[in-house]
Coordinates of C-alpha atoms and ligand atoms in Angstrom, one line a residue:
M1 CA 3.3 19.0 -16.9
R2 CA 5.2 15.9 -15.7
P3 CA 3.1 12.9 -15.2
P4 CA 2.7 11.7 -11.5
E5 CA 5.5 9.5 -10.2
L6 CA 4.7 5.9 -10.9
F7 CA 6.5 2.6 -10.1
Y8 CA 5.8 -0.7 -12.0
G9 CA 5.8 -4.0 -10.4
I10 CA 5.6 -7.4 -12.2
D11 CA 4.8 -10.7 -10.4
L12 CA 6.0 -13.5 -12.7
G13 CA 4.4 -16.8 -11.9
G14 CA 4.1 -20.2 -13.4
T15 CA 0.7 -19.6 -14.8
K16 CA 0.3 -15.8 -15.1
I17 CA 2.2 -12.5 -15.3
E18 CA 0.7 -9.5 -13.5
L19 CA 1.9 -5.9 -14.0
V20 CA 0.7 -3.1 -11.7
A21 CA 1.6 0.6 -11.6
C22 CA 1.6 2.2 -8.1
D23 CA 1.5 5.9 -7.5
A24 CA 3.5 7.8 -4.8
A25 CA 0.8 7.0 -2.3
L26 CA 1.2 3.2 -3.1
Q27 CA -2.2 3.0 -4.7
V28 CA -2.5 0.6 -7.6
V29 CA -3.6 2.8 -10.5
Y30 CA -3.2 0.3 -13.4
R31 CA -3.3 -3.5 -13.6
R32 CA -2.8 -6.0 -16.5
R33 CA -2.6 -9.8 -16.5
I34 CA -1.4 -12.2 -19.2
A35 CA -0.8 -16.0 -19.2
T36 CA 2.8 -16.9 -18.8
P37 CA 4.3 -18.0 -22.1
H38 CA 6.2 -21.2 -21.8
Q39 CA 7.7 -21.6 -25.3
D40 CA 11.2 -20.2 -24.7
F41 CA 13.2 -17.4 -23.0
D42 CA 12.9 -15.0 -26.0
T43 CA 9.1 -15.3 -26.1
L44 CA 8.9 -14.7 -22.3
L45 CA 11.2 -11.7 -22.6
A46 CA 9.1 -10.2 -25.4
A47 CA 5.9 -10.7 -23.4
L48 CA 7.4 -8.9 -20.3
A49 CA 8.7 -6.0 -22.4
G50 CA 5.4 -5.8 -24.2
L51 CA 3.5 -5.5 -21.0
V52 CA 5.7 -2.7 -19.8
L53 CA 5.7 -0.7 -23.0
A54 CA 1.9 -1.0 -23.2
A55 CA 1.7 0.5 -19.7
D56 CA 4.1 3.3 -20.8
A57 CA 1.9 4.2 -23.7
E58 CA -1.3 4.2 -21.7
L59 CA 0.1 6.1 -18.7
G60 CA 2.4 8.4 -20.6
T61 CA 5.4 7.6 -18.5
C62 CA 8.6 5.5 -18.4
A63 CA 8.5 4.2 -14.9
P64 CA 11.1 2.1 -13.1
L65 CA 10.3 -1.6 -12.8
G66 CA 10.5 -4.1 -9.9
L67 CA 10.3 -7.8 -10.7
G68 CA 9.2 -10.5 -8.3
I69 CA 10.3 -14.0 -9.3
P70 CA 10.0 -17.3 -7.6
G71 CA 13.1 -19.6 -7.2
I72 CA 16.8 -19.3 -6.6
I73 CA 19.3 -17.1 -8.5
D74 CA 23.0 -18.1 -8.8
A75 CA 24.8 -15.2 -7.0
A76 CA 27.9 -15.5 -9.1
S77 CA 26.3 -15.7 -12.6
G78 CA 22.9 -14.2 -12.1
A79 CA 21.3 -17.2 -13.8
H80 CA 18.0 -18.6 -12.6
L81 CA 18.5 -22.0 -11.1
S82 CA 15.3 -23.3 -9.7
T83 CA 11.9 -21.9 -10.9
N84 CA 8.4 -22.9 -11.9
V85 CA 9.0 -20.9 -15.1
P86 CA 11.3 -23.4 -17.0
A87 CA 12.1 -20.9 -19.8
L88 CA 14.1 -18.9 -17.2
C89 CA 16.4 -21.8 -16.1
G90 CA 20.0 -21.0 -16.8
R91 CA 19.2 -17.6 -18.3
Q92 CA 19.7 -14.1 -17.0
L93 CA 16.5 -12.1 -17.2
L94 CA 17.6 -8.9 -15.4
P95 CA 20.3 -7.7 -17.9
A96 CA 18.1 -8.7 -20.8
L97 CA 15.2 -6.6 -19.5
R98 CA 17.4 -3.7 -18.7
A99 CA 18.8 -3.7 -22.3
Q100 CA 15.3 -3.9 -23.8
L101 CA 13.5 -1.4 -21.5
R102 CA 16.3 1.2 -21.0
R103 CA 15.3 2.1 -17.4
G104 CA 16.0 1.0 -13.9
V105 CA 15.0 -2.7 -13.3
V106 CA 15.4 -4.5 -10.0
M107 CA 14.5 -8.0 -9.1
G108 CA 13.6 -9.8 -5.9
N109 CA 12.0 -13.1 -5.0
D110 CA 8.3 -13.5 -4.4
C111 CA 8.7 -13.8 -0.6
Q112 CA 10.5 -10.5 -0.5
C113 CA 7.8 -8.8 -2.5
F114 CA 5.1 -10.3 -0.3
A115 CA 6.9 -8.9 2.8
L116 CA 7.3 -5.4 1.4
S117 CA 3.7 -5.2 0.4
E118 CA 2.5 -6.3 3.9
A119 CA 4.9 -3.9 5.5
H120 CA 3.4 -0.9 3.6
G121 CA -0.3 -0.5 4.2
G122 CA -0.7 -4.2 4.9
A123 CA -1.0 -6.4 8.0
A124 CA 2.4 -5.1 9.3
A125 CA 1.8 -1.4 8.6
G126 CA 3.5 0.8 11.1
Q127 CA 5.5 -2.0 12.7
P128 CA 9.3 -1.3 13.4
S129 CA 10.1 -4.7 11.9
M130 CA 8.3 -7.7 10.3
L131 CA 8.9 -11.1 8.9
G132 CA 6.7 -12.1 6.0
L133 CA 6.6 -15.9 6.1
I134 CA 5.3 -17.8 3.1
L135 CA 4.0 -21.3 3.5
G136 CA 2.9 -22.3 0.0
T137 CA 4.3 -24.7 -2.5
G138 CA 7.6 -23.9 -0.8
A139 CA 8.6 -22.0 2.3
G140 CA 10.5 -18.7 2.3
A141 CA 10.5 -15.3 4.0
G142 CA 11.2 -11.6 3.6
Y143 CA 12.4 -9.3 6.4
C144 CA 11.6 -5.6 6.6
A145 CA 12.9 -3.1 9.1
D146 CA 11.5 0.4 9.2
G147 CA 9.7 -0.4 5.9
L148 CA 12.9 -1.3 4.1
L149 CA 13.5 -4.8 2.8
L150 CA 16.8 -6.2 4.0
A151 CA 17.9 -8.8 1.4
G152 CA 21.5 -9.4 2.4
R153 CA 24.7 -9.4 0.4
Q154 CA 23.5 -12.2 -2.0
G155 CA 19.8 -11.5 -1.7
V156 CA 19.1 -14.7 0.2
L157 CA 18.3 -13.3 3.7
G158 CA 15.1 -15.1 4.9
E159 CA 15.6 -18.3 2.9
W160 CA 14.6 -20.3 6.0
G161 CA 12.9 -23.0 4.0
H162 CA 16.4 -24.4 3.4
W163 CA 17.5 -24.4 7.0
P164 CA 17.6 -28.0 8.2
L165 CA 15.0 -29.5 10.5
A166 CA 16.5 -30.2 13.9
P167 CA 17.9 -33.8 14.1
A168 CA 16.3 -34.3 17.4
L169 CA 12.8 -33.6 15.9
L170 CA 13.6 -36.0 13.0
A171 CA 14.6 -38.7 15.4
R172 CA 11.6 -38.1 17.8
H173 CA 9.1 -38.6 15.0
G174 CA 11.0 -41.2 13.0
L175 CA 11.1 -38.8 10.0
P176 CA 13.6 -39.5 7.2
P177 CA 15.9 -36.6 6.0
W178 CA 13.9 -36.1 2.8
P179 CA 16.1 -34.7 -0.1
C180 CA 15.4 -31.2 -1.3
G181 CA 15.5 -29.6 -4.7
C182 CA 18.4 -27.4 -3.5
G183 CA 20.7 -30.4 -3.2
A184 CA 20.6 -30.6 0.6
S185 CA 18.3 -32.9 2.7
A186 CA 16.0 -32.4 5.6
C187 CA 15.3 -28.8 4.6
L188 CA 12.4 -27.3 6.5
E189 CA 10.2 -26.7 3.4
R190 CA 10.1 -30.4 2.7
Y191 CA 8.1 -30.8 5.9
L192 CA 6.4 -27.4 6.5
S193 CA 5.1 -26.2 3.1
G194 CA 1.9 -27.3 1.5
R195 CA 3.7 -30.1 -0.2
G196 CA 5.3 -30.9 3.2
V197 CA 1.9 -31.4 4.8
S198 CA 1.0 -33.9 2.1
A199 CA 4.4 -35.7 2.6
L200 CA 3.8 -35.8 6.4
H201 CA 0.4 -37.4 5.7
Q202 CA 2.0 -40.0 3.5
H203 CA 4.6 -40.8 6.1
L204 CA 2.1 -41.2 8.9
S205 CA -0.7 -43.0 6.9
G206 CA 1.1 -44.6 4.0
Q207 CA -1.4 -42.9 1.7
A208 CA -0.3 -40.5 -1.0
G209 CA -2.1 -37.8 -2.9
A210 CA -4.0 -35.8 -0.2
S211 CA -3.4 -32.1 -0.6
A212 CA -2.9 -29.7 2.4
A213 CA -6.3 -28.1 1.7
Q214 CA -8.0 -31.5 1.6
L215 CA -6.4 -32.5 4.8
A216 CA -7.4 -29.2 6.5
E217 CA -11.0 -30.0 5.5
R218 CA -10.8 -33.5 7.0
R219 CA -9.1 -32.1 10.1
A220 CA -12.0 -29.6 10.6
A221 CA -14.5 -32.4 10.1
G222 CA -12.8 -34.4 13.0
D223 CA -10.8 -36.9 10.9
A224 CA -8.2 -38.4 13.4
A225 CA -5.5 -39.0 10.7
A226 CA -5.7 -35.4 9.4
Q227 CA -5.6 -34.1 13.0
A228 CA -2.4 -36.1 13.6
V229 CA -0.8 -34.7 10.5
Y230 CA -1.6 -31.1 11.4
A231 CA -0.5 -31.7 15.1
L232 CA 2.9 -32.9 13.8
H233 CA 3.1 -30.0 11.3
L234 CA 2.3 -27.5 14.1
E235 CA 5.0 -28.9 16.4
L236 CA 7.6 -28.8 13.6
L237 CA 6.5 -25.3 12.5
G238 CA 6.5 -23.9 16.1
A239 CA 10.1 -25.1 16.6
A240 CA 11.2 -23.6 13.2
I241 CA 9.5 -20.2 13.9
A242 CA 11.2 -20.1 17.3
T243 CA 14.6 -20.2 15.6
L244 CA 13.4 -17.4 13.3
V245 CA 12.4 -15.4 16.3
L246 CA 15.8 -15.9 17.8
A247 CA 17.5 -14.8 14.5
Y248 CA 15.3 -11.8 13.5
D249 CA 13.2 -11.0 16.6
P250 CA 10.4 -9.4 14.4
H251 CA 7.7 -7.3 15.9
V252 CA 5.1 -9.3 13.9
I253 CA 5.0 -12.3 11.6
V254 CA 2.6 -12.1 8.7
L255 CA 1.8 -15.5 7.1
G256 CA 1.4 -15.9 3.3
G257 CA 0.9 -18.6 0.8
G258 CA -1.8 -21.3 0.7
L259 CA -1.4 -22.4 4.3
S260 CA -2.0 -18.8 5.5
R261 CA -5.7 -19.6 4.9
L262 CA -5.7 -22.2 7.8
P263 CA -7.3 -20.4 10.8
H264 CA -5.9 -22.8 13.4
L265 CA -2.3 -21.5 12.8
Y266 CA -3.2 -18.1 14.2
R267 CA -4.8 -19.6 17.3
E268 CA -2.3 -22.4 18.0
L269 CA 1.1 -21.3 16.7
P270 CA 2.1 -19.0 19.7
A271 CA 1.7 -21.9 22.1
A272 CA 3.7 -24.2 19.7
I273 CA 6.5 -21.6 19.4
A274 CA 6.8 -20.6 23.1
P275 CA 8.4 -23.9 24.5
H276 CA 11.3 -23.5 22.0
L277 CA 12.2 -19.9 23.0
L278 CA 14.6 -18.9 25.7
S279 CA 12.8 -18.4 29.0
G280 CA 11.3 -15.0 29.4
L281 CA 10.8 -14.5 25.6
R282 CA 7.4 -14.4 24.0
P283 CA 6.3 -15.2 20.5
P284 CA 5.4 -12.2 18.3
P285 CA 1.8 -11.8 17.0
I286 CA 1.1 -14.1 14.1
L287 CA -1.1 -12.2 11.6
P288 CA -3.0 -13.1 8.5
P289 CA -2.0 -11.2 5.3
M290 CA -4.0 -8.2 4.1
F291 CA -2.9 -8.5 0.4
G292 CA -1.8 -12.1 0.3
D293 CA -0.8 -13.5 -3.1
A294 CA -2.4 -10.5 -4.7
G295 CA 0.3 -8.2 -3.2
G296 CA 3.1 -9.7 -5.2
A297 CA 3.1 -7.2 -8.0
R298 CA 2.5 -4.3 -5.6
G299 CA 5.5 -5.5 -3.5
A300 CA 7.6 -5.6 -6.7
A301 CA 6.7 -2.0 -7.4
L302 CA 7.7 -1.2 -3.8
L303 CA 11.0 -2.9 -4.6
A304 CA 11.5 -0.5 -7.5
R305 CA 10.7 2.4 -5.2
Q306 CA 13.1 1.3 -2.5
A307 CA 15.9 0.8 -5.0
G308 CA 15.4 4.5 -6.0
T309 CA 15.8 3.5 -9.6
H310 CA 13.7 6.5 -10.6
L311 CA 16.7 8.7 -9.8
V312 CA 18.8 6.8 -12.3
T313 CA 16.0 7.1 -14.9
E314 CA 15.5 10.9 -14.3
H315 CA 19.2 11.7 -14.7
A316 CA 19.9 9.3 -17.6
Ligands
LIG401 ZN1 16.6 -27.1 0.4

């Protein structure tokens, strides 16, 4: 008898690699984690292939694989440009893995995998469309319509973290156009991500080193400086999300990343978004994630399912 249909998903992060196998009902039936090797590309490739082949042996299958990876990929060459896994930089992981594993392998970024996971059985289950918005080390998003991830021609749909902050907001708050790792300046993620909160605090107080989580604790304890940082952050984030609403008009927005643990965002964001929308429009519900960071590998498995790579494998 054929084994049940399975899909593998791998979440490749800076500190750990997680592989899950999901069944046709999207239940995680197998999970393994290893530390991310940082020696070189070949060691990383061998570790990834080893995880997959061990799952094959244990589950008695040869399932298609989805891979969730942070950072930016050069659309022309397929090389990884910016990532917290330095062994990947300038290398092409996808063709190397396909050659080693002899099965369908697809790749998406971590924001896209997060969105897919929340759209299927997560906080946005049953919604006609959703935007999964990550506010973590960086800022990014994935957009799903009818449960399908729409990634665009070059896979960058939803990269709102590299949209520029409105010049009027920079001027109103005397904020400099901070340079971004992408080569541009005044990118939204420089102000709105977890690191952005720290940078805003340094700008307002002249003191460096406070993390977004520490500032959130101080805010909750009534610290005026921390309250000012998060008031500014809320205003900038509300304006940015209003442009996302005008671009995508999602039925719901699900927050992810470290800042999704801040309860005030769910209470206060709608009122911060509304003034920036056209009159008569209302902000969509802003929801906390159901799977959060833990959904990355599950989302990657959903990417493999969406790609239909199992058909390629079955007919190969
Ligand atoms: Zn940028």
